[in-house]
Tab-separated table of C-alpha atoms and ligand atoms in Angstrom:
chain	number	residue	atom	x	y	z
A	4	MET	CA	10.054	-109.497	-42.491
A	5	THR	CA	12.651	-110.330	-45.138
A	6	LYS	CA	15.767	-112.329	-44.463
A	7	SER	CA	18.260	-109.520	-44.842
A	8	TYR	CA	18.599	-106.624	-42.429
A	9	ARG	CA	19.692	-104.436	-45.337
A	10	LYS	CA	16.136	-103.593	-46.280
A	11	TYR	CA	15.522	-102.028	-42.860
A	12	LEU	CA	18.803	-100.194	-42.525
A	13	LYS	CA	18.599	-96.490	-43.257
A	14	GLU	CA	22.130	-95.738	-42.156
A	15	ILE	CA	24.840	-97.003	-39.881
A	16	LEU	CA	24.841	-94.740	-36.825
A	17	ILE	CA	27.794	-96.233	-34.912
A	18	ASP	CA	30.229	-98.462	-36.797
A	19	PRO	CA	31.912	-101.495	-35.194
A	20	GLU	CA	35.252	-99.830	-34.619
A	21	THR	CA	33.759	-96.735	-32.995
A	22	LEU	CA	31.708	-98.998	-30.716
A	23	GLN	CA	34.730	-101.042	-29.680
A	24	VAL	CA	36.957	-98.026	-29.053
A	25	ARG	CA	34.337	-96.401	-26.822
A	26	ILE	CA	33.614	-99.647	-24.947
A	27	ALA	CA	37.326	-100.081	-24.259
A	28	GLU	CA	37.404	-96.517	-22.878
A	29	LEU	CA	34.404	-97.216	-20.647
A	30	GLY	CA	36.065	-100.405	-19.419
A	31	GLU	CA	39.201	-98.500	-18.491
A	32	GLU	CA	37.174	-95.828	-16.707
A	33	LEU	CA	35.209	-98.444	-14.766
A	34	SER	CA	38.445	-100.247	-13.869
A	35	ARG	CA	39.635	-97.027	-12.226
A	36	VAL	CA	36.302	-96.337	-10.507
A	37	TYR	CA	36.125	-99.853	-9.033
A	38	ALA	CA	39.860	-100.381	-8.486
A	39	GLU	CA	39.385	-100.809	-4.732
A	40	SER	CA	36.235	-102.908	-4.945
A	41	ASP	CA	36.478	-106.533	-3.877
A	42	ASN	CA	32.894	-107.531	-4.625
A	43	LEU	CA	31.920	-105.931	-7.926
A	44	LEU	CA	28.854	-107.355	-9.654
A	45	LEU	CA	27.781	-106.446	-13.185
A	46	ILE	CA	24.093	-107.032	-13.866
A	47	CYS	CA	23.242	-107.181	-17.556
A	48	ILE	CA	19.688	-106.338	-18.541
A	49	LEU	CA	18.559	-108.886	-21.108
A	50	LYS	CA	18.245	-109.236	-23.887
A	51	GLY	CA	19.526	-106.013	-25.403
A	52	GLY	CA	22.480	-105.524	-23.074
A	53	VAL	CA	24.146	-108.841	-23.811
A	54	MET	CA	26.570	-107.771	-26.575
A	55	PHE	CA	27.614	-104.704	-24.616
A	56	LEU	CA	28.146	-106.742	-21.431
A	57	THR	CA	30.323	-109.352	-23.101
A	58	ASP	CA	32.554	-106.734	-24.710
A	59	LEU	CA	32.630	-104.422	-21.675
A	60	THR	CA	33.521	-107.141	-19.165
A	61	ARG	CA	36.672	-107.952	-21.137
A	62	HIS	CA	37.929	-104.406	-20.585
A	63	ILE	CA	37.370	-104.351	-16.821
A	64	ASP	CA	40.486	-105.555	-15.065
A	65	VAL	CA	38.987	-105.545	-11.565
A	66	PRO	CA	37.827	-109.056	-10.587
A	67	HIS	CA	34.060	-109.168	-10.853
A	68	GLU	CA	31.031	-111.380	-11.298
A	69	ILE	CA	28.341	-111.100	-13.950
A	70	ASP	CA	24.651	-111.757	-13.578
A	71	PHE	CA	21.524	-111.218	-15.634
A	72	MET	CA	18.047	-109.820	-15.261
A	73	ALA	CA	15.290	-109.587	-17.848
A	74	ALA	CA	12.633	-106.894	-17.620
A	75	SER	CA	9.746	-106.111	-19.902
A	76	SER	CA	7.442	-103.176	-20.162
A	77	TYR	CA	3.994	-103.100	-21.622
A	78	GLY	CA	1.032	-100.777	-22.207
A	79	LYS	CA	3.440	-98.085	-23.371
A	80	GLY	CA	1.014	-95.177	-23.387
A	81	ILE	CA	-0.277	-95.692	-19.890
A	82	ARG	CA	2.822	-96.399	-17.872
A	83	SER	CA	3.479	-94.954	-14.473
A	84	ALA	CA	6.951	-94.405	-13.078
A	85	SER	CA	7.000	-97.647	-11.127
A	86	GLY	CA	4.219	-99.641	-12.736
A	87	ASN	CA	3.828	-101.769	-15.822
A	88	VAL	CA	7.390	-103.028	-15.868
A	89	ARG	CA	7.873	-106.627	-14.886
A	90	ILE	CA	10.893	-108.721	-13.951
A	91	GLU	CA	10.751	-111.720	-16.275
A	92	MET	CA	13.978	-113.293	-15.091
A	93	ASP	CA	15.668	-112.362	-11.859
A	94	THR	CA	19.298	-112.318	-10.744
A	95	THR	CA	20.792	-115.191	-8.757
A	96	ALA	CA	23.821	-113.487	-7.199
A	97	GLN	CA	23.786	-111.925	-3.748
A	98	ILE	CA	23.295	-108.172	-4.024
A	99	GLU	CA	23.345	-107.004	-0.418
A	100	GLY	CA	26.572	-105.202	0.470
A	101	ARG	CA	28.033	-105.338	-3.037
A	102	ASP	CA	29.145	-102.803	-5.600
A	103	VAL	CA	26.573	-103.244	-8.347
A	104	LEU	CA	26.807	-101.893	-11.874
A	105	ILE	CA	23.760	-102.243	-14.113
A	106	VAL	CA	24.663	-102.735	-17.777
A	107	GLU	CA	21.933	-101.766	-20.261
A	108	ASP	CA	21.710	-101.280	-24.012
A	109	ILE	CA	19.600	-98.127	-24.153
A	110	ILE	CA	17.634	-95.739	-21.981
A	111	ASP	CA	14.623	-94.385	-23.779
A	112	SER	CA	11.658	-93.213	-21.671
A	113	GLY	CA	13.508	-94.458	-18.597
A	114	TYR	CA	10.656	-96.545	-17.188
A	115	THR	CA	12.455	-99.874	-17.477
A	116	LEU	CA	15.661	-98.718	-15.832
A	117	ASN	CA	13.836	-96.766	-13.162
A	118	PHE	CA	12.037	-99.935	-12.151
A	119	VAL	CA	15.174	-102.068	-12.329
A	120	MET	CA	17.182	-99.580	-10.244
A	121	GLN	CA	14.445	-99.402	-7.590
A	122	THR	CA	14.226	-103.179	-7.470
A	123	ILE	CA	17.980	-103.621	-7.014
A	124	LYS	CA	18.223	-100.736	-4.547
A	125	ALA	CA	15.654	-102.427	-2.303
A	126	ARG	CA	18.130	-105.319	-1.933
A	127	SER	CA	20.662	-103.055	-0.186
A	128	PRO	CA	23.750	-103.014	-2.427
A	129	LYS	CA	26.769	-101.146	-1.082
A	130	SER	CA	26.745	-98.965	-4.188
A	131	LEU	CA	24.572	-98.909	-7.289
A	132	ARG	CA	25.507	-97.325	-10.596
A	133	LEU	CA	24.242	-97.514	-14.144
A	134	CYS	CA	26.120	-97.879	-17.400
A	135	THR	CA	24.192	-97.638	-20.666
A	136	LEU	CA	25.600	-98.006	-24.147
A	137	LEU	CA	23.062	-95.609	-25.663
A	138	ASP	CA	21.090	-92.730	-24.193
A	139	LYS	CA	18.089	-91.164	-25.928
A	140	ALA	CA	17.798	-88.344	-23.414
A	141	SER	CA	15.186	-86.385	-25.382
A	142	ARG	CA	12.710	-89.241	-24.879
A	143	ARG	CA	12.934	-89.348	-21.128
A	144	GLU	CA	9.657	-89.439	-19.194
A	145	VAL	CA	10.998	-90.356	-15.771
A	146	ALA	CA	14.036	-88.676	-14.280
A	147	ILE	CA	16.849	-91.164	-14.516
A	148	GLU	CA	20.471	-90.400	-15.277
A	149	SER	CA	23.065	-92.951	-16.270
A	150	ASP	CA	26.423	-92.688	-14.484
A	151	TYR	CA	28.227	-93.875	-17.607
A	152	VAL	CA	27.040	-93.432	-21.189
A	153	GLY	CA	28.600	-94.860	-24.330
A	154	PHE	CA	26.845	-92.615	-26.833
A	155	ARG	CA	24.112	-90.007	-26.607
A	156	ILE	CA	21.843	-90.434	-29.618
A	157	GLU	CA	18.912	-88.605	-31.150
A	158	ASN	CA	15.369	-89.824	-31.105
A	159	LYS	CA	15.647	-92.475	-33.798
A	160	PHE	CA	14.734	-96.141	-33.582
A	161	VAL	CA	17.953	-98.117	-33.798
A	162	PHE	CA	18.889	-101.787	-34.058
A	163	GLY	CA	21.931	-104.046	-34.025
A	164	TYR	CA	24.609	-104.729	-31.420
A	165	GLY	CA	22.088	-106.222	-29.000
A	166	LEU	CA	19.131	-104.036	-29.942
A	167	ASP	CA	16.394	-105.796	-31.824
A	168	LEU	CA	14.076	-105.098	-34.662
A	169	ASP	CA	11.100	-107.341	-33.930
A	170	GLU	CA	13.453	-109.570	-31.889
A	171	LYS	CA	15.878	-109.976	-34.773
A	172	PHE	CA	19.206	-108.588	-35.942
A	173	ARG	CA	20.697	-108.292	-32.439
A	174	ASN	CA	23.820	-109.922	-33.873
A	175	LEU	CA	24.827	-107.037	-36.139
A	176	PRO	CA	28.215	-105.587	-35.165
A	177	PHE	CA	27.031	-101.970	-35.593
A	178	VAL	CA	24.153	-99.779	-34.405
A	179	GLY	CA	21.945	-98.829	-37.347
A	180	VAL	CA	18.962	-96.528	-37.819
A	181	VAL	CA	15.745	-98.245	-38.850
A	182	ASP	CA	14.182	-97.178	-42.131
A	183	GLU	CA	10.584	-96.601	-41.031
A	184	ASP	CA	9.319	-96.630	-44.627
A	185	ALA	CA	10.735	-100.110	-45.208
A	186	LEU	CA	8.901	-101.314	-42.110
A	187	LYS	CA	5.608	-99.864	-43.307
A	188	SER	CA	5.917	-101.618	-46.664
A	189	ASP	CA	6.320	-105.072	-45.052
B	213	IMP	P1	12.406	-97.458	-21.714
B	213	IMP	O1	11.729	-98.166	-20.596
B	213	IMP	O2	11.462	-96.630	-22.537
B	213	IMP	O3	13.620	-96.671	-21.290
B	213	IMP	O4	12.816	-98.566	-22.741
B	213	IMP	C1	14.000	-99.179	-22.721
B	213	IMP	C2	13.901	-100.440	-23.552
B	213	IMP	O5	13.183	-100.235	-24.769
B	213	IMP	C3	15.300	-100.822	-23.937
B	213	IMP	O6	15.868	-101.671	-22.971
B	213	IMP	C4	15.089	-101.472	-25.278
B	213	IMP	O7	14.817	-102.845	-25.082
B	213	IMP	C5	13.863	-100.811	-25.842
B	213	IMP	N1	14.225	-99.752	-26.820
B	213	IMP	C6	14.127	-98.431	-26.654
B	213	IMP	N2	14.535	-97.755	-27.745
B	213	IMP	C7	14.930	-98.711	-28.635
B	213	IMP	C8	15.463	-98.654	-29.973
B	213	IMP	O8	15.699	-97.584	-30.577
B	213	IMP	N3	15.743	-99.848	-30.544
B	213	IMP	C9	15.521	-101.042	-29.928
B	213	IMP	N4	15.022	-101.136	-28.688
B	213	IMP	C10	14.733	-99.992	-28.047
B	214	MG	MG1	16.587	-103.645	-23.209
């Protein structure tokens, strides 16, 4: 892999300003939804959700805590709806009786989030909702709907703004489409 992301960028799908405007809108919406909540907890799914979480939290004016969970999936072709996803790092905050909002970068097949939601649900939160920055609905293999969606996108592999290309380029301020040909020529 070369040092510059430019080689792998086919096009910018969502530019920095569009991202920030939409995230501010989501933050305002969530501030209304949780206006009466006195125990709101945002759980960011690492690593991809981290940029989104840090920007989103600054637009939520209801007092809240943040926490983190890391999940990984493997054996892509042979996954079952609950299996083959693993919690690599768990939350530390109390979940029982709280208003919990899961903050994720992208829902693709849905396996990861389905597992995460089931895991959190089993800990008896007062309410449990999901907010994803990106939704690739056409790729869904398990039925999971996000309560709040930043952008619905087509079935293209994207990177930047938290999403990685081989673990890199999460720091880019935009969401870009990967040039598959450039990857093949590496
Ligand atoms: P799912 O279990 O198939 O929904 O996969 C969700 C996870 O796959 C996300 O949390 C991302 O880490 C990763 N992922 C899915 N699509 C993309 C993409 O286009 N770019 C980068 N990562 C992706
Ligand atoms: Mg992720």
